[in-house]
Coordinates of C-alpha atoms in Angstrom, one line a residue:
M67 CA 0.0 0.0 0.0
S68 CA 1.3 3.4 -0.9
F69 CA 0.2 6.9 0.0
E70 CA 1.2 10.2 -1.6
T71 CA 1.4 13.6 0.1
K72 CA -0.5 16.4 -1.5
K73 CA 0.1 20.0 -0.5
L74 CA -2.7 22.6 -0.4
S75 CA -2.3 26.3 -0.1
V76 CA -4.5 28.5 2.2
V77 CA -4.4 32.2 3.0
K78 CA -4.0 33.4 6.6
K79 CA -4.3 37.0 7.6
K80 CA -3.0 38.2 11.0
S81 CA -3.0 41.7 12.6
L82 CA 0.3 42.6 14.0
E83 CA 0.6 44.5 17.3
K84 CA 0.0 48.2 17.0
S85 CA 2.8 50.5 18.3
S86 CA 3.7 54.2 18.4
F87 CA 6.8 56.1 17.3
N88 CA 7.7 59.8 16.9
V89 CA 9.1 61.5 13.8
E90 CA 10.8 64.9 14.2
C91 CA 10.4 67.1 11.2
N92 CA 12.6 70.1 10.6
I93 CA 11.4 72.6 8.1
T94 CA 13.4 75.5 6.6
N95 CA 11.5 78.3 4.8
E96 CA 12.7 81.0 2.5
V97 CA 11.1 83.7 4.8
E98 CA 11.2 84.3 8.5
V99 CA 8.2 82.9 10.4
E100 CA 6.4 84.8 13.2
K101 CA 3.7 82.3 14.0
V102 CA 2.5 78.9 12.7
L103 CA -1.3 79.1 12.0
S104 CA -2.1 75.6 10.7
V105 CA -0.5 72.2 10.3
C106 CA -2.1 69.4 8.2
C107 CA -0.2 66.1 8.1
S108 CA -0.6 62.6 6.8
A109 CA 1.7 59.5 6.4
Q110 CA 2.3 57.3 3.4
V111 CA 4.3 54.1 3.3
E112 CA 6.7 53.9 0.4
T113 CA 8.9 50.8 0.5
V114 CA 8.5 47.4 2.4
E115 CA 11.0 44.7 2.9
I116 CA 9.7 41.4 4.5
L117 CA 12.3 39.0 6.1
D118 CA 12.0 36.1 8.4
G119 CA 10.9 37.6 11.7
S120 CA 10.6 41.2 10.7
I121 CA 9.1 43.8 8.3
N122 CA 11.2 46.8 7.6
Y123 CA 9.6 49.8 5.8
S124 CA 10.0 53.4 5.1
G125 CA 7.8 56.3 4.1
E126 CA 7.2 60.0 4.4
I127 CA 5.0 62.4 6.3
S128 CA 3.5 65.0 4.1
L129 CA 3.0 68.4 5.9
T130 CA 1.1 71.4 4.7
I131 CA 2.0 74.4 7.0
I132 CA 0.4 77.8 6.9
F133 CA 2.2 80.6 8.8
A134 CA 2.3 84.3 9.3
T135 CA 5.6 86.0 8.4
I136 CA 7.4 88.8 10.3
D137 CA 6.2 91.1 7.5
G138 CA 2.6 90.4 8.2
E139 CA 2.0 88.2 5.2
I140 CA 0.4 84.7 5.1
G141 CA 2.7 82.0 3.6
S142 CA 2.6 78.3 3.3
T143 CA 4.9 75.4 2.5
N144 CA 4.5 71.7 1.5
I145 CA 7.2 69.4 2.7
A146 CA 7.9 65.6 3.0
C147 CA 9.5 64.3 6.1
P148 CA 11.1 60.8 5.7
F149 CA 10.8 58.1 8.3
S150 CA 11.4 54.4 8.8
S151 CA 10.2 51.8 11.2
K152 CA 9.7 48.0 11.6
F153 CA 7.5 45.2 12.9
E154 CA 9.2 42.2 14.6
E155 CA 7.4 38.9 15.2
S156 CA 8.3 35.3 14.9
S157 CA 5.3 34.5 12.6
I158 CA 6.6 36.8 9.9
A159 CA 8.3 34.8 7.0
L160 CA 10.1 35.7 3.8
G161 CA 7.6 35.7 1.0
D162 CA 4.7 37.0 3.1
K163 CA 2.8 40.1 2.1
A164 CA 1.6 43.0 4.3
F165 CA -0.7 45.9 4.3
I166 CA 0.9 48.6 6.5
K167 CA -0.9 51.7 7.7
V168 CA 0.7 54.6 9.5
E169 CA -1.5 57.3 11.0
V170 CA -0.5 60.6 12.5
E171 CA -2.3 60.5 15.8
D172 CA -1.2 63.9 16.9
F173 CA 1.6 66.5 16.5
S174 CA 3.2 69.2 18.5
L175 CA 4.9 72.4 17.4
E176 CA 8.2 72.2 19.1
S177 CA 9.8 75.5 18.0
V178 CA 9.7 78.4 15.6
S179 CA 13.0 80.2 15.1
G180 CA 13.6 82.6 12.2
S181 CA 12.9 80.6 9.1
S182 CA 13.0 77.2 10.9
I183 CA 10.1 75.2 12.2
K184 CA 10.4 72.0 14.2
I185 CA 7.3 69.7 14.4
N186 CA 7.1 66.4 16.3
C187 CA 4.6 63.9 14.8
M188 CA 3.2 61.1 17.0
C189 CA 2.5 58.2 14.7
V190 CA 0.7 54.9 15.1
Q191 CA 1.7 51.9 13.0
S192 CA -0.5 48.9 12.3
S193 CA -0.2 46.0 9.8
T194 CA -2.0 43.1 8.4
L195 CA 0.3 40.2 7.6
I196 CA -1.0 38.1 4.6
C197 CA 0.5 34.8 3.8
N198 CA -0.1 31.6 1.9
R199 CA 0.5 28.6 4.2
E200 CA 0.8 24.9 3.0
V201 CA -1.5 22.2 4.5
E202 CA -0.5 18.6 3.8
T203 CA -3.0 15.9 3.0
V204 CA -2.7 12.4 1.5
T205 CA -4.1 10.5 -1.4
T206 CA -3.7 6.9 -2.8
A207 CA -4.8 4.8 -5.8
D208 CA -4.5 1.5 -4.0
E209 CA -7.4 -0.8 -4.8
N210 CA -7.6 -2.2 -1.3
I211 CA -8.0 1.4 0.2
C212 CA -11.6 2.7 0.1
L213 CA -11.9 6.5 -0.1
L214 CA -14.8 8.8 0.6
E215 CA -13.8 12.0 -1.1
D216 CA -15.3 15.5 -0.6
E217 CA -14.8 18.9 -2.2
I218 CA -13.5 21.6 0.2
S219 CA -13.4 25.3 -0.4
L220 CA -10.0 26.9 0.3
N221 CA -9.1 30.6 0.2
C222 CA -5.7 31.5 -1.2
L223 CA -3.7 34.6 -2.1
V224 CA -3.7 35.1 -5.9
G225 CA -1.2 37.9 -6.1
E226 CA -0.2 41.5 -5.4
E227 CA 0.3 44.5 -7.6
K228 CA 1.4 48.1 -7.1
H229 CA -0.1 50.4 -9.7
S230 CA 0.8 54.1 -10.2
F231 CA -1.0 56.7 -12.3
V232 CA -1.7 60.4 -12.5
V233 CA -5.1 62.1 -12.2
E234 CA -5.5 65.4 -13.9
S235 CA -8.1 67.8 -12.6
E236 CA -9.1 71.4 -13.4
G237 CA -11.0 74.0 -11.4
T238 CA -12.3 77.5 -12.2
I239 CA -12.5 80.3 -9.6
K240 CA -14.9 83.1 -10.7
E241 CA -12.7 85.9 -9.5
P242 CA -9.0 86.8 -9.7
I243 CA -6.7 85.2 -7.1
K244 CA -4.1 87.2 -5.3
K245 CA -2.4 84.1 -3.9
L246 CA -2.9 80.3 -3.9
L247 CA -2.3 79.7 -0.2
C248 CA -2.2 75.9 -0.1
F249 CA -3.8 72.8 -1.6
D250 CA -4.1 69.2 -0.4
S251 CA -5.3 66.1 -2.3
Q252 CA -6.8 62.8 -1.0
V253 CA -7.9 59.7 -2.8
S254 CA -10.9 57.6 -2.0
V255 CA -11.8 54.2 -3.5
K256 CA -15.5 53.8 -4.2
N257 CA -15.8 50.6 -6.2
V258 CA -13.7 47.4 -6.8
E259 CA -14.8 44.8 -9.4
S260 CA -13.1 41.5 -10.1
S261 CA -12.9 40.0 -13.5
E262 CA -11.0 37.3 -15.4
N263 CA -7.3 38.1 -14.8
Y264 CA -7.8 41.8 -13.9
V265 CA -9.5 44.1 -11.4
S266 CA -11.2 47.4 -12.0
V267 CA -10.7 50.1 -9.3
A268 CA -12.8 53.3 -9.4
G269 CA -12.7 56.3 -7.1
D270 CA -12.3 60.0 -6.7
V271 CA -9.3 62.3 -6.1
V272 CA -10.5 65.2 -3.9
T273 CA -8.3 68.3 -3.9
R274 CA -9.0 71.1 -1.5
I275 CA -7.8 74.6 -2.5
L276 CA -7.3 77.5 -0.1
Y277 CA -6.7 80.9 -1.7
L278 CA -6.8 84.7 -1.2
T279 CA -8.8 86.7 -3.6
E280 CA -7.9 90.2 -5.0
K281 CA -10.5 91.6 -2.6
D282 CA -8.4 90.1 0.3
R283 CA -11.0 87.4 1.1
Y284 CA -9.9 83.9 2.0
D285 CA -11.9 81.1 0.3
T286 CA -11.9 77.4 -0.1
S287 CA -12.9 75.3 -3.1
Y288 CA -13.0 71.5 -3.7
L289 CA -12.2 69.7 -6.9
I290 CA -13.5 66.1 -7.3
E291 CA -12.0 64.2 -10.2
P292 CA -13.2 60.5 -10.8
F293 CA -10.9 57.8 -12.0
K294 CA -11.1 54.2 -13.1
E295 CA -8.1 51.9 -13.5
E296 CA -7.8 48.4 -14.8
I297 CA -5.0 46.3 -13.2
S298 CA -3.8 42.9 -14.5
L299 CA -3.9 40.1 -11.9
Q300 CA -3.3 36.6 -13.3
G301 CA -5.4 33.9 -11.7
L302 CA -8.2 36.3 -10.5
N303 CA -11.8 35.6 -11.6
E304 CA -15.1 37.4 -11.2
N305 CA -15.7 35.8 -7.8
G306 CA -12.4 36.9 -6.4
V307 CA -12.0 39.4 -3.6
V308 CA -9.6 42.3 -4.1
E309 CA -8.5 44.6 -1.3
V310 CA -7.0 48.0 -2.2
Q311 CA -4.9 50.6 -0.4
A312 CA -4.7 54.0 -2.1
C313 CA -2.6 57.0 -1.4
V314 CA -1.5 60.3 -3.0
K315 CA 2.2 61.1 -3.5
K316 CA 1.5 64.6 -2.1
I317 CA 5.0 66.1 -2.4
S318 CA 4.9 65.3 -6.2
I319 CA 1.6 67.1 -6.9
K320 CA 2.0 69.6 -9.7
N321 CA -0.2 72.7 -10.2
E322 CA -0.5 75.4 -12.8
M323 CA -2.7 78.6 -12.6
T324 CA -3.7 81.0 -15.3
Q325 CA -6.0 84.0 -14.7
D326 CA -7.4 87.1 -16.1
D327 CA -9.6 89.9 -14.8
K328 CA -12.6 87.5 -14.8
G329 CA -11.1 84.7 -12.7
A330 CA -8.6 81.9 -12.5
T331 CA -8.2 78.4 -13.8
I332 CA -6.1 75.9 -11.8
K333 CA -4.9 72.6 -13.1
F334 CA -3.5 69.8 -11.0
E335 CA -1.6 66.6 -11.7
V336 CA -2.0 64.3 -8.7
P337 CA 0.1 61.1 -8.6
V338 CA -1.8 58.1 -7.1
V339 CA -0.5 54.8 -5.9
L340 CA -2.8 51.7 -5.6
Q341 CA -1.6 48.6 -3.7
V342 CA -4.0 45.7 -4.6
M343 CA -4.1 42.3 -3.0
A344 CA -6.2 39.6 -4.7
F345 CA -7.8 36.5 -3.1
A346 CA -9.7 33.6 -4.6
E347 CA -11.7 30.6 -3.5
K348 CA -10.5 27.3 -4.9
K349 CA -12.2 23.9 -4.8
E350 CA -10.0 21.0 -3.8
L351 CA -10.8 17.2 -3.6
I352 CA -9.8 15.7 -0.3
I353 CA -10.3 12.4 1.6
K354 CA -13.2 12.8 4.0
D355 CA -13.0 9.2 5.3
V356 CA -10.9 6.1 4.6
Y357 CA -10.5 2.4 5.4
S358 CA -8.8 -0.7 4.1
I359 CA -10.4 -4.0 3.3
C360 CA -7.1 -5.7 4.2
N361 CA -5.6 -3.8 7.1
E362 CA -6.5 -1.7 10.0
L363 CA -5.4 1.9 9.4
E364 CA -4.0 4.6 11.7
V365 CA -5.5 7.9 10.5
S366 CA -4.3 11.4 11.7
T367 CA -6.0 14.7 11.1
E368 CA -4.5 18.2 11.2
S369 CA -6.4 21.3 12.0
F370 CA -5.6 24.5 10.2
E371 CA -6.7 28.2 10.3
M372 CA -7.8 30.0 7.2
T373 CA -9.1 33.5 6.4
N374 CA -12.2 34.1 4.3
C375 CA -12.2 37.6 2.7
S376 CA -15.5 39.4 2.0
K377 CA -16.4 42.0 -0.6
T378 CA -15.4 45.6 0.2
E379 CA -18.2 47.9 1.3
F380 CA -18.4 51.7 0.8
F381 CA -20.3 54.4 2.7
E382 CA -20.8 58.1 2.7
T383 CA -21.8 59.8 6.0
K384 CA -21.7 63.2 7.8
I385 CA -20.3 64.1 11.2
D386 CA -20.8 67.2 13.3
G387 CA -19.8 68.6 16.6
M388 CA -19.2 71.7 18.7
L389 CA -16.3 73.2 20.7
S390 CA -16.3 76.2 23.1
I391 CA -13.0 78.0 23.4
D392 CA -11.7 78.9 26.9
E393 CA -12.4 82.4 28.3
S394 CA -8.7 83.1 28.5
R395 CA -8.4 82.9 24.7
P396 CA -9.1 85.9 22.5
R397 CA -12.7 85.9 21.2
V398 CA -13.6 85.1 17.6
D399 CA -14.7 88.1 15.7
K400 CA -14.3 86.6 12.2
I401 CA -13.1 83.3 10.9
M402 CA -10.5 84.0 8.3
F403 CA -10.0 80.5 6.9
I404 CA -9.9 76.8 7.8
G405 CA -6.3 75.8 7.5
G406 CA -6.6 72.0 7.3
S407 CA -7.9 68.9 9.1
N408 CA -6.2 65.9 10.7
F409 CA -8.2 62.8 11.6
F410 CA -7.3 59.6 13.5
V411 CA -9.4 56.3 13.6
S412 CA -9.0 54.9 17.1
N413 CA -11.2 51.8 16.8
S414 CA -13.4 49.9 14.3
Y415 CA -15.3 46.7 14.9
V416 CA -18.4 44.8 13.8
K417 CA -21.2 43.8 16.1
N418 CA -24.8 42.6 15.3
E419 CA -24.2 43.1 11.5
E420 CA -23.3 46.7 12.1
L421 CA -19.9 48.5 11.5
S422 CA -18.8 50.9 14.2
V423 CA -15.9 53.4 13.6
E424 CA -14.6 55.7 16.3
G425 CA -12.2 58.5 15.8
V426 CA -11.3 62.1 16.2
V427 CA -11.1 65.0 13.7
K428 CA -8.9 68.0 14.5
T429 CA -9.5 71.1 12.3
N430 CA -7.3 74.2 12.4
V431 CA -9.3 77.4 12.4
V432 CA -7.6 80.8 11.9
Y433 CA -9.6 83.7 13.1
L434 CA -9.4 87.5 13.7
N435 CA -9.7 89.1 17.0
D436 CA -10.7 92.8 16.6
E437 CA -9.5 93.9 20.0
T438 CA -5.8 92.9 19.4
S439 CA -6.1 93.1 15.5
S440 CA -4.3 89.8 15.4
L441 CA -4.7 86.4 13.8
Q442 CA -5.3 83.5 16.3
T443 CA -5.5 79.8 15.8
A444 CA -7.9 77.3 17.4
I445 CA -8.0 73.6 17.0
V446 CA -11.6 72.3 16.8
E447 CA -11.4 68.7 18.1
V448 CA -14.5 66.6 17.3
P449 CA -14.8 62.9 18.4
F450 CA -17.1 60.9 16.1
V451 CA -18.8 57.5 15.9
I452 CA -20.1 56.0 12.7
N453 CA -22.6 53.2 12.7
E454 CA -23.5 51.5 9.4
K455 CA -25.4 48.3 8.6
I456 CA -23.2 45.9 6.5
K457 CA -23.9 43.0 4.2
N458 CA -20.8 40.9 4.9
A459 CA -20.7 39.9 8.5
C460 CA -19.7 36.8 10.4
N461 CA -19.1 35.9 14.0
S462 CA -15.4 36.7 14.0
T463 CA -15.2 39.6 11.5
N464 CA -12.0 41.6 11.3
V465 CA -12.3 45.0 9.7
S466 CA -9.9 47.5 8.1
V467 CA -11.2 51.1 7.5
D468 CA -10.0 53.9 5.3
I469 CA -11.6 57.4 5.5
V470 CA -11.4 60.5 3.3
L471 CA -12.6 63.8 4.8
E472 CA -14.1 66.4 2.6
D473 CA -16.5 69.4 2.6
V474 CA -15.3 70.6 6.0
D475 CA -17.1 73.7 7.4
V476 CA -16.8 75.6 10.6
V477 CA -18.9 78.5 11.8
V478 CA -18.8 80.5 15.0
K479 CA -21.5 81.7 17.3
K480 CA -21.3 84.1 20.3
G481 CA -17.6 84.6 19.6
R482 CA -16.6 81.4 21.4
E483 CA -18.6 78.4 20.1
F484 CA -17.4 76.6 17.0
Y485 CA -19.8 74.4 15.1
F486 CA -18.2 71.8 12.8
D487 CA -19.6 69.5 10.1
A488 CA -18.0 67.5 7.4
K489 CA -18.6 64.6 4.9
L490 CA -16.7 61.3 5.2
K491 CA -16.1 58.7 2.5
V492 CA -15.6 55.3 4.1
K493 CA -14.1 52.1 2.6
A494 CA -14.4 49.0 4.8
E495 CA -12.8 45.6 4.2
F496 CA -13.8 42.5 6.1
D497 CA -12.5 39.1 6.7
C498 CA -13.3 36.2 9.0
D499 CA -11.0 33.6 10.5
C500 CA -12.2 30.0 10.4
M501 CA -10.9 26.5 11.5
D502 CA -11.0 23.3 9.5
A503 CA -9.4 19.9 9.7
I504 CA -8.0 17.5 7.1
I505 CA -6.6 14.0 7.0
S506 CA -2.8 14.5 7.0
H507 CA -1.4 11.0 7.5
I508 CA -2.5 7.4 7.0
G509 CA -0.5 4.5 8.4
I510 CA -0.9 0.7 7.9
S511 CA -1.5 -1.3 11.0
T512 CA -2.4 -4.9 11.7
E513 CA -3.7 -7.2 8.9
I514 CA -7.4 -8.0 9.0
P515 CA -7.8 -11.8 9.7
E516 CA -9.3 -13.9 7.0
R517 CA -13.0 -14.4 7.6
E518 CA -14.1 -17.9 8.7
C519 CA -17.5 -17.6 7.1
A520 CA -18.8 -16.7 3.6
I521 CA -22.0 -15.0 4.6
E522 CA -23.0 -12.8 7.5
L523 CA -26.2 -11.1 8.7
V524 CA -25.6 -7.4 9.5
F525 CA -28.0 -5.3 11.5
A526 CA -28.1 -1.8 10.1
S527 CA -29.8 1.2 11.6
Q528 CA -32.1 3.8 10.1
G529 CA -30.0 6.6 8.5
D530 CA -27.0 4.4 7.8
T531 CA -25.4 4.9 4.4
A532 CA -23.8 2.2 2.2
W533 CA -20.4 3.7 3.1
D534 CA -21.2 3.3 6.9
I535 CA -22.1 -0.4 6.5
A536 CA -19.2 -1.1 4.2
K537 CA -16.6 0.5 6.5
N538 CA -18.0 -1.4 9.5
M539 CA -17.8 -4.7 7.6
K540 CA -14.4 -3.9 5.8
V541 CA -15.8 -4.5 2.3
K542 CA -16.1 -2.3 -0.6
E543 CA -19.1 0.0 -0.8
T544 CA -20.0 -1.5 -4.2
T545 CA -20.4 -4.9 -2.5
I546 CA -23.2 -3.5 -0.3
L547 CA -24.9 -1.7 -3.2
L548 CA -24.8 -4.7 -5.6
Q549 CA -25.8 -7.3 -3.1
N550 CA -28.8 -5.2 -1.8
P551 CA -30.3 -3.6 -4.9
E552 CA -33.7 -3.4 -3.3
L553 CA -32.5 -1.0 -0.6
S554 CA -32.2 2.8 -0.8
F555 CA -29.6 4.7 1.2
P556 CA -29.5 6.3 3.7
L557 CA -31.8 3.6 5.2
E558 CA -35.3 4.7 5.9
A559 CA -35.7 2.1 8.6
D560 CA -33.7 -0.5 10.5
E561 CA -32.7 -3.4 8.2
N562 CA -31.1 -6.8 8.4
I563 CA -28.6 -7.0 5.6
I564 CA -26.9 -10.2 4.3
V565 CA -23.3 -9.8 3.1
F566 CA -21.6 -12.4 1.0
Y567 CA -17.8 -12.4 1.4
Q568 CA -15.4 -13.2 -1.3
K569 CA -12.3 -15.2 -0.4
Q570 CA -9.4 -12.9 0.2
S571 CA -6.4 -13.4 -2.1

């Protein structure tokens, strides 16, 4: 008797432990800075190296800083601050894949000296480790071994692609612009469709523009430019699941402005990077049960863990909140502009088929105080909770959430109460961990003694199958079926079955 080992591939996703680290950013301007009015920052991962026991990666923090100069002007700068970090864990193996997310939880303005600014960014790193693991099973073609085979569904990692492209957008301002103060672009994914050997990813690039008009009025405009990209992924089919991380290479955004006495036209070239990971369900034939008509067998099973990935879901929602500034702060006589917003997702989970997302949005508001004739800055901090019904839920759902913030608005009442509202675009990806078991080893034990009789009466119970009876009697299933053509299986009632034995050779 001979058995062959067969290796099956299954995907397992694992969340690595979150941790924090600080990045010190040193910025040098062309002009001397009197006061920093607004800081908007976000982090992007650039390169990833996965080794046995560790993931080393690097990226950059994009900062948009608005400041007042010593000459009384308003200026701005966009800079990228490089950083590197790592994850260390024994389960990480060479050849694994990873989705890495770095969020700027908070920042502190350390110093402003002449044309130099020092900002400390407090970052939180999280990662999902994605790996194909091999599970061993056995098979045989020995005629003395009876096999009950079954089809099992296994999820596996099809492949990974990194796709870069540029989104061009154009906006018109219906009055002349004295100064383009700052701009910031974000990308949101709103649809993912799997097809044969490729995936289609659609979304929007949202660019916020802050400018000063010729009439010395600050204003904000949003440009929303849709995109749709097709990415080749061999082995993917229409039933596959694709997860996407999208980011903007902010420091590489290009802009061009032309204007006349009627207004201005601004063109943007926004570089976008998509990291896509594709998963597929494969059917495999395995041994569900086994016995020998000649020998007793020693059968071992091995349990394994697998991750089932669900289709991505998309939501749009609104959040709002209020903040009262302290009496010790100068009152708000006029909001000049909203400098930028930073947000941090602190928790996300699924319960009772509902997705809950918790986080905080911090928006920089620059305002004028008439009494001191000075510009002041307030940070409007708004905690939020999003609750949305979802389609793809299971008892052990893990969730990964990406959020894009747009249409931010802040108004003031009574000189001290800020009212905030904004629109959020949410992308949520879900997966569930499950356990299964498979026959991993079959050993040959003692030989079955030759039978002393040629016929035997067998008592079979209601519900027994031909396989159950054959396994118990150590004969082939066809023997039970051919010798009892009048019976239907599973048995509808208790039956006495006569089995005729052939002489063993």
